[in-house]
Amino acid sequence: MKPVLYFLIIISIIIPSLVFGDGVTAIRVYFDTPDIRQACYDLNLRPLTEDIGIYGDFIVSDKDIDFLESMQARYEILPEHLLPVITEIAIDSIYHTYEETVFELFAYASYYPTIARVESIGVSQQEQRTIYAFKVSDNVQVDEDEPVVYFDGTHHACEVMGLEICMALIDTLLENYGLDSNITYLVDSTEIWIVPLVNPDGHSAVIDSISLFWRKNGRDLNGNDTLYEYECNDWWTCYTEGVDLNRNYDWYWEYGGSPNPWSYYYRGESPGSEAENQGLTSLLERIKPLLSLSYHSYGEVIYCPWLLMGNYAPDHAALYNIAQELASSIMRENGHETYGVSFAQGRSGMASNWQYGHLGSFCYLPETVKYPDFIIPPDRYFNVIRENLNGCFYLLERAHGTQLTGIVSSPETGQPVQAEIRILEVYSDILDPRISNNTYGRYRWLLLPGTYTLQVLSEDFIDVTFSDINVRDNGITVFDVDLYTYVVGDVNGDRELNGNDVTFLIIYFKGFGSPPEPLLAGDANGNCRLTGSDVSYLVAYFKGGPPPIYGDCW
């Protein structure tokens, strides 16, 4: 039997100045500088929403406002807001426990063995609960040459709708495979990975009614063997034990979250210190998603990478376009507006930042459910899931939309090549290099329609650059790349084509010089033989003829 839990209901307080008490007001503070964000932390302002974007909403006193004004901080008074109160209403059995989640995942994998499998990716930090990843695809036991789309839920324990949406997505994909043509196509042509429950320890603290507002994982910070200790228990900003898993990723880790172990934003003792994060990053580095969603609550907004030191992400145009379309596919609970879009703060160890910065994955953070709820009654539960499934399927379809893709290989060996891929119009060295995969040599880059320059670099091969590649709208543009260990026509090995190569070749044919290395470097006309005609071809090239070509010699 499940324990009795409670969810929040709303008492509406509609006051033009949003005064909650004598001199206490709700305001939106814009983080124009890191100092302003830090000041909000130092003042210990009570957040109304997570301040992961370009602003934060806080409850403040007149004294707090005076201090912010002294820093010339931009702020606005929120015209109205809703204050949460706890009402004793039992949570519905539709919400999954850890045990139910695990049982269902294995049952799905058993019932649909050709398109579903479950695997362990690690255990939780404190109580060693196994964390599971679930894959849906045809030929599910094989890592095929298909785009990868990834979903996860419940980095933050009380944000339970992420788990519920992920489980609903699994059910929808499996139940409708072979019946719905679009779902069948997506499963057949996509590698879909889902981690429904990132934080099983913290989630169990919620489900076991230790705290409806438990946010972090279960790490026993003070080592006293008393788990899930807290200083207060009436809001997600209460100081508790544990680590905020969505501040623990190794991306500008030291600039995000809080160093205070009891803070709701505590980032951990080091980047990636938590077992939950280690399991996820190991999986993600293996599968390298093209697109991903990491579910949170609340706010009905999509957070998009990023604003980093005042600058948008290098892929801003495509990132923002996808965020807008994703948001427009999900209706808010009021029934007449869709989700909003905002930019995540880039200097923070959040999942979306790490995935984009480290892997090149377009990772979005949906804040589901309207303020200020985490656990909602059944009449809202199913509607929120239905709307967010629309977003899931938009993202799955977008994985097959406008992009540049191809295979990097070596004709000399016939093998795929791992190489760094740069699209110069959206390239920045602030991001980690994007690498073609080692199994197929595949690269994928989501773009908007336009003309682009592709550069491919490898320590073992000659770097190449291709200009004026036209990426078409509403479809995949394929551009395969052959890499060679030599430059055809560069017979003297100086990596330049000039008259010296002609001289080198003539001397060789007269028997006074050494042969080109490799020999096929001298095969300027591409007939896979080195003859005097190659000298003539090179001379003609320097007089304005066609360039040397690689022959199909292997």
mmCIF file of N, CA and C in Angstrom, residues 281-331:
data_model
loop_
_atom_site.group_PDB
_atom_site.id
_atom_site.type_symbol
_atom_site.label_atom_id
_atom_site.label_comp_id
_atom_site.label_asym_id
_atom_site.label_seq_id
_atom_site.Cartn_x
_atom_site.Cartn_y
_atom_site.Cartn_z
ATOM 1 N N THR A 281 26.326 10.653 -17.404
ATOM 2 C CA THR A 281 27.327 11.156 -18.341
ATOM 3 C C THR A 281 28.001 10.015 -19.092
ATOM 4 N N SER A 282 28.186 8.882 -18.440
ATOM 5 C CA SER A 282 28.759 7.727 -19.127
ATOM 6 C C SER A 282 27.846 7.265 -20.258
ATOM 7 N N LEU A 283 26.551 7.190 -19.982
ATOM 8 C CA LEU A 283 25.590 6.818 -21.029
ATOM 9 C C LEU A 283 25.584 7.835 -22.152
ATOM 10 N N LEU A 284 25.511 9.109 -21.804
ATOM 11 C CA LEU A 284 25.384 10.154 -22.815
ATOM 12 C C LEU A 284 26.633 10.260 -23.681
ATOM 13 N N GLU A 285 27.800 10.072 -23.100
ATOM 14 C CA GLU A 285 29.022 10.093 -23.900
ATOM 15 C C GLU A 285 29.078 8.911 -24.859
ATOM 16 N N ARG A 286 28.408 7.834 -24.501
ATOM 17 C CA ARG A 286 28.368 6.660 -25.384
ATOM 18 C C ARG A 286 27.378 6.844 -26.521
ATOM 19 N N ILE A 287 26.186 7.364 -26.219
ATOM 20 C CA ILE A 287 25.139 7.427 -27.247
ATOM 21 C C ILE A 287 25.131 8.751 -28.002
ATOM 22 N N LYS A 288 25.689 9.802 -27.421
ATOM 23 C CA LYS A 288 25.802 11.127 -28.047
ATOM 24 C C LYS A 288 24.488 11.556 -28.727
ATOM 25 N N PRO A 289 23.513 11.988 -27.942
ATOM 26 C CA PRO A 289 22.219 12.370 -28.522
ATOM 27 C C PRO A 289 22.340 13.554 -29.474
ATOM 28 N N LEU A 290 21.507 13.542 -30.480
ATOM 29 C CA LEU A 290 21.368 14.706 -31.344
ATOM 30 C C LEU A 290 20.481 15.737 -30.655
ATOM 31 N N LEU A 291 19.418 15.265 -30.015
ATOM 32 C CA LEU A 291 18.451 16.111 -29.315
ATOM 33 C C LEU A 291 18.093 15.455 -27.993
ATOM 34 N N SER A 292 17.756 16.263 -27.000
ATOM 35 C CA SER A 292 17.314 15.682 -25.740
ATOM 36 C C SER A 292 16.431 16.649 -24.972
ATOM 37 N N LEU A 293 15.606 16.063 -24.109
ATOM 38 C CA LEU A 293 14.754 16.809 -23.181
ATOM 39 C C LEU A 293 15.040 16.308 -21.772
ATOM 40 N N SER A 294 15.266 17.232 -20.844
ATOM 41 C CA SER A 294 15.476 16.899 -19.442
ATOM 42 C C SER A 294 14.381 17.593 -18.639
ATOM 43 N N TYR A 295 13.423 16.820 -18.147
ATOM 44 C CA TYR A 295 12.191 17.387 -17.588
ATOM 45 C C TYR A 295 12.350 17.895 -16.156
ATOM 46 N N HIS A 296 11.709 19.047 -15.922
ATOM 47 C CA HIS A 296 11.669 19.673 -14.601
ATOM 48 C C HIS A 296 10.261 20.235 -14.377
ATOM 49 N N SER A 297 10.047 20.829 -13.220
ATOM 50 C CA SER A 297 8.803 21.518 -12.894
ATOM 51 C C SER A 297 9.168 22.668 -11.961
ATOM 52 N N TYR A 298 8.520 23.768 -12.051
ATOM 53 C CA TYR A 298 7.306 24.169 -12.715
ATOM 54 C C TYR A 298 7.568 25.404 -13.555
ATOM 55 N N GLY A 299 6.559 25.953 -14.227
ATOM 56 C CA GLY A 299 6.733 27.204 -14.938
ATOM 57 C C GLY A 299 6.211 27.247 -16.360
ATOM 58 N N GLU A 300 5.991 26.076 -16.988
ATOM 59 C CA GLU A 300 5.461 26.013 -18.353
ATOM 60 C C GLU A 300 6.312 26.834 -19.328
ATOM 61 N N VAL A 301 7.603 26.537 -19.316
ATOM 62 C CA VAL A 301 8.559 27.246 -20.161
ATOM 63 C C VAL A 301 9.623 26.252 -20.613
ATOM 64 N N ILE A 302 10.193 26.491 -21.789
ATOM 65 C CA ILE A 302 11.303 25.698 -22.302
ATOM 66 C C ILE A 302 12.583 26.510 -22.141
ATOM 67 N N TYR A 303 13.554 25.968 -21.414
ATOM 68 C CA TYR A 303 14.862 26.615 -21.308
ATOM 69 C C TYR A 303 15.793 26.056 -22.379
ATOM 70 N N CYS A 304 16.476 26.984 -23.022
ATOM 71 C CA CYS A 304 17.283 26.683 -24.198
ATOM 72 C C CYS A 304 18.715 27.137 -23.948
ATOM 73 N N PRO A 305 19.729 26.383 -24.354
ATOM 74 C CA PRO A 305 21.105 26.907 -24.277
ATOM 75 C C PRO A 305 21.273 28.102 -25.215
ATOM 76 N N TRP A 306 21.999 29.090 -24.820
ATOM 77 C CA TRP A 306 22.190 29.573 -23.483
ATOM 78 C C TRP A 306 22.506 31.048 -23.587
ATOM 79 N N LEU A 307 22.647 31.734 -22.478
ATOM 80 C CA LEU A 307 23.330 33.021 -22.404
ATOM 81 C C LEU A 307 24.577 32.794 -21.565
ATOM 82 N N LEU A 308 25.741 32.946 -22.181
ATOM 83 C CA LEU A 308 27.009 32.677 -21.523
ATOM 84 C C LEU A 308 27.867 33.928 -21.592
ATOM 85 N N MET A 309 28.030 34.578 -20.440
ATOM 86 C CA MET A 309 28.799 35.827 -20.362
ATOM 87 C C MET A 309 28.279 36.849 -21.374
ATOM 88 N N GLY A 310 26.952 36.916 -21.458
ATOM 89 C CA GLY A 310 26.306 37.899 -22.318
ATOM 90 C C GLY A 310 26.166 37.493 -23.763
ATOM 91 N N ASN A 311 26.623 36.307 -24.127
ATOM 92 C CA ASN A 311 26.585 35.865 -25.517
ATOM 93 C C ASN A 311 25.663 34.663 -25.680
ATOM 94 N N TYR A 312 24.947 34.657 -26.806
ATOM 95 C CA TYR A 312 24.139 33.493 -27.143
ATOM 96 C C TYR A 312 25.038 32.336 -27.569
ATOM 97 N N ALA A 313 24.459 31.139 -27.613
ATOM 98 C CA ALA A 313 25.194 29.951 -28.031
ATOM 99 C C ALA A 313 25.607 30.068 -29.492
ATOM 100 N N PRO A 314 26.715 29.429 -29.877
ATOM 101 C CA PRO A 314 27.126 29.464 -31.286
ATOM 102 C C PRO A 314 26.039 28.989 -32.241
ATOM 103 N N ASP A 315 25.251 27.997 -31.825
ATOM 104 C CA ASP A 315 24.160 27.469 -32.654
ATOM 105 C C ASP A 315 22.839 28.175 -32.365
ATOM 106 N N HIS A 316 22.909 29.415 -31.912
ATOM 107 C CA HIS A 316 21.722 30.100 -31.411
ATOM 108 C C HIS A 316 20.536 30.033 -32.367
ATOM 109 N N ALA A 317 20.752 30.289 -33.643
ATOM 110 C CA ALA A 317 19.629 30.369 -34.585
ATOM 111 C C ALA A 317 18.847 29.061 -34.613
ATOM 112 N N ALA A 318 19.539 27.942 -34.762
ATOM 113 C CA ALA A 318 18.852 26.653 -34.813
ATOM 114 C C ALA A 318 18.322 26.254 -33.442
ATOM 115 N N LEU A 319 19.107 26.488 -32.384
ATOM 116 C CA LEU A 319 18.650 26.168 -31.031
ATOM 117 C C LEU A 319 17.353 26.885 -30.695
ATOM 118 N N TYR A 320 17.312 28.170 -30.982
ATOM 119 C CA TYR A 320 16.138 28.972 -30.632
ATOM 120 C C TYR A 320 14.948 28.602 -31.501
ATOM 121 N N ASN A 321 15.186 28.345 -32.790
ATOM 122 C CA ASN A 321 14.099 27.942 -33.679
ATOM 123 C C ASN A 321 13.446 26.653 -33.193
ATOM 124 N N ILE A 322 14.261 25.681 -32.816
ATOM 125 C CA ILE A 322 13.711 24.420 -32.314
ATOM 126 C C ILE A 322 12.995 24.643 -30.988
ATOM 127 N N ALA A 323 13.561 25.473 -30.114
ATOM 128 C CA ALA A 323 12.911 25.767 -28.833
ATOM 129 C C ALA A 323 11.539 26.390 -29.042
ATOM 130 N N GLN A 324 11.442 27.316 -29.982
ATOM 131 C CA GLN A 324 10.155 27.960 -30.257
ATOM 132 C C GLN A 324 9.130 26.953 -30.762
ATOM 133 N N GLU A 325 9.547 26.097 -31.686
ATOM 134 C CA GLU A 325 8.614 25.115 -32.230
ATOM 135 C C GLU A 325 8.233 24.077 -31.179
ATOM 136 N N LEU A 326 9.199 23.681 -30.364
ATOM 137 C CA LEU A 326 8.906 22.762 -29.266
ATOM 138 C C LEU A 326 7.900 23.382 -28.312
ATOM 139 N N ALA A 327 8.142 24.613 -27.901
ATOM 140 C CA ALA A 327 7.242 25.292 -26.964
ATOM 141 C C ALA A 327 5.845 25.455 -27.550
ATOM 142 N N SER A 328 5.771 25.769 -28.830
ATOM 143 C CA SER A 328 4.461 25.996 -29.459
ATOM 144 C C SER A 328 3.660 24.712 -29.610
ATOM 145 N N SER A 329 4.305 23.562 -29.427
ATOM 146 C CA SER A 329 3.589 22.288 -29.531
ATOM 147 C C SER A 329 2.960 21.865 -28.210
ATOM 148 N N ILE A 330 3.238 22.599 -27.120
ATOM 149 C CA ILE A 330 2.773 22.213 -25.783
ATOM 150 C C ILE A 330 1.865 23.308 -25.233
ATOM 151 N N MET A 331 0.614 22.975 -25.000
ATOM 152 C CA MET A 331 -0.348 23.941 -24.471
ATOM 153 C C MET A 331 -0.216 24.053 -22.954
#
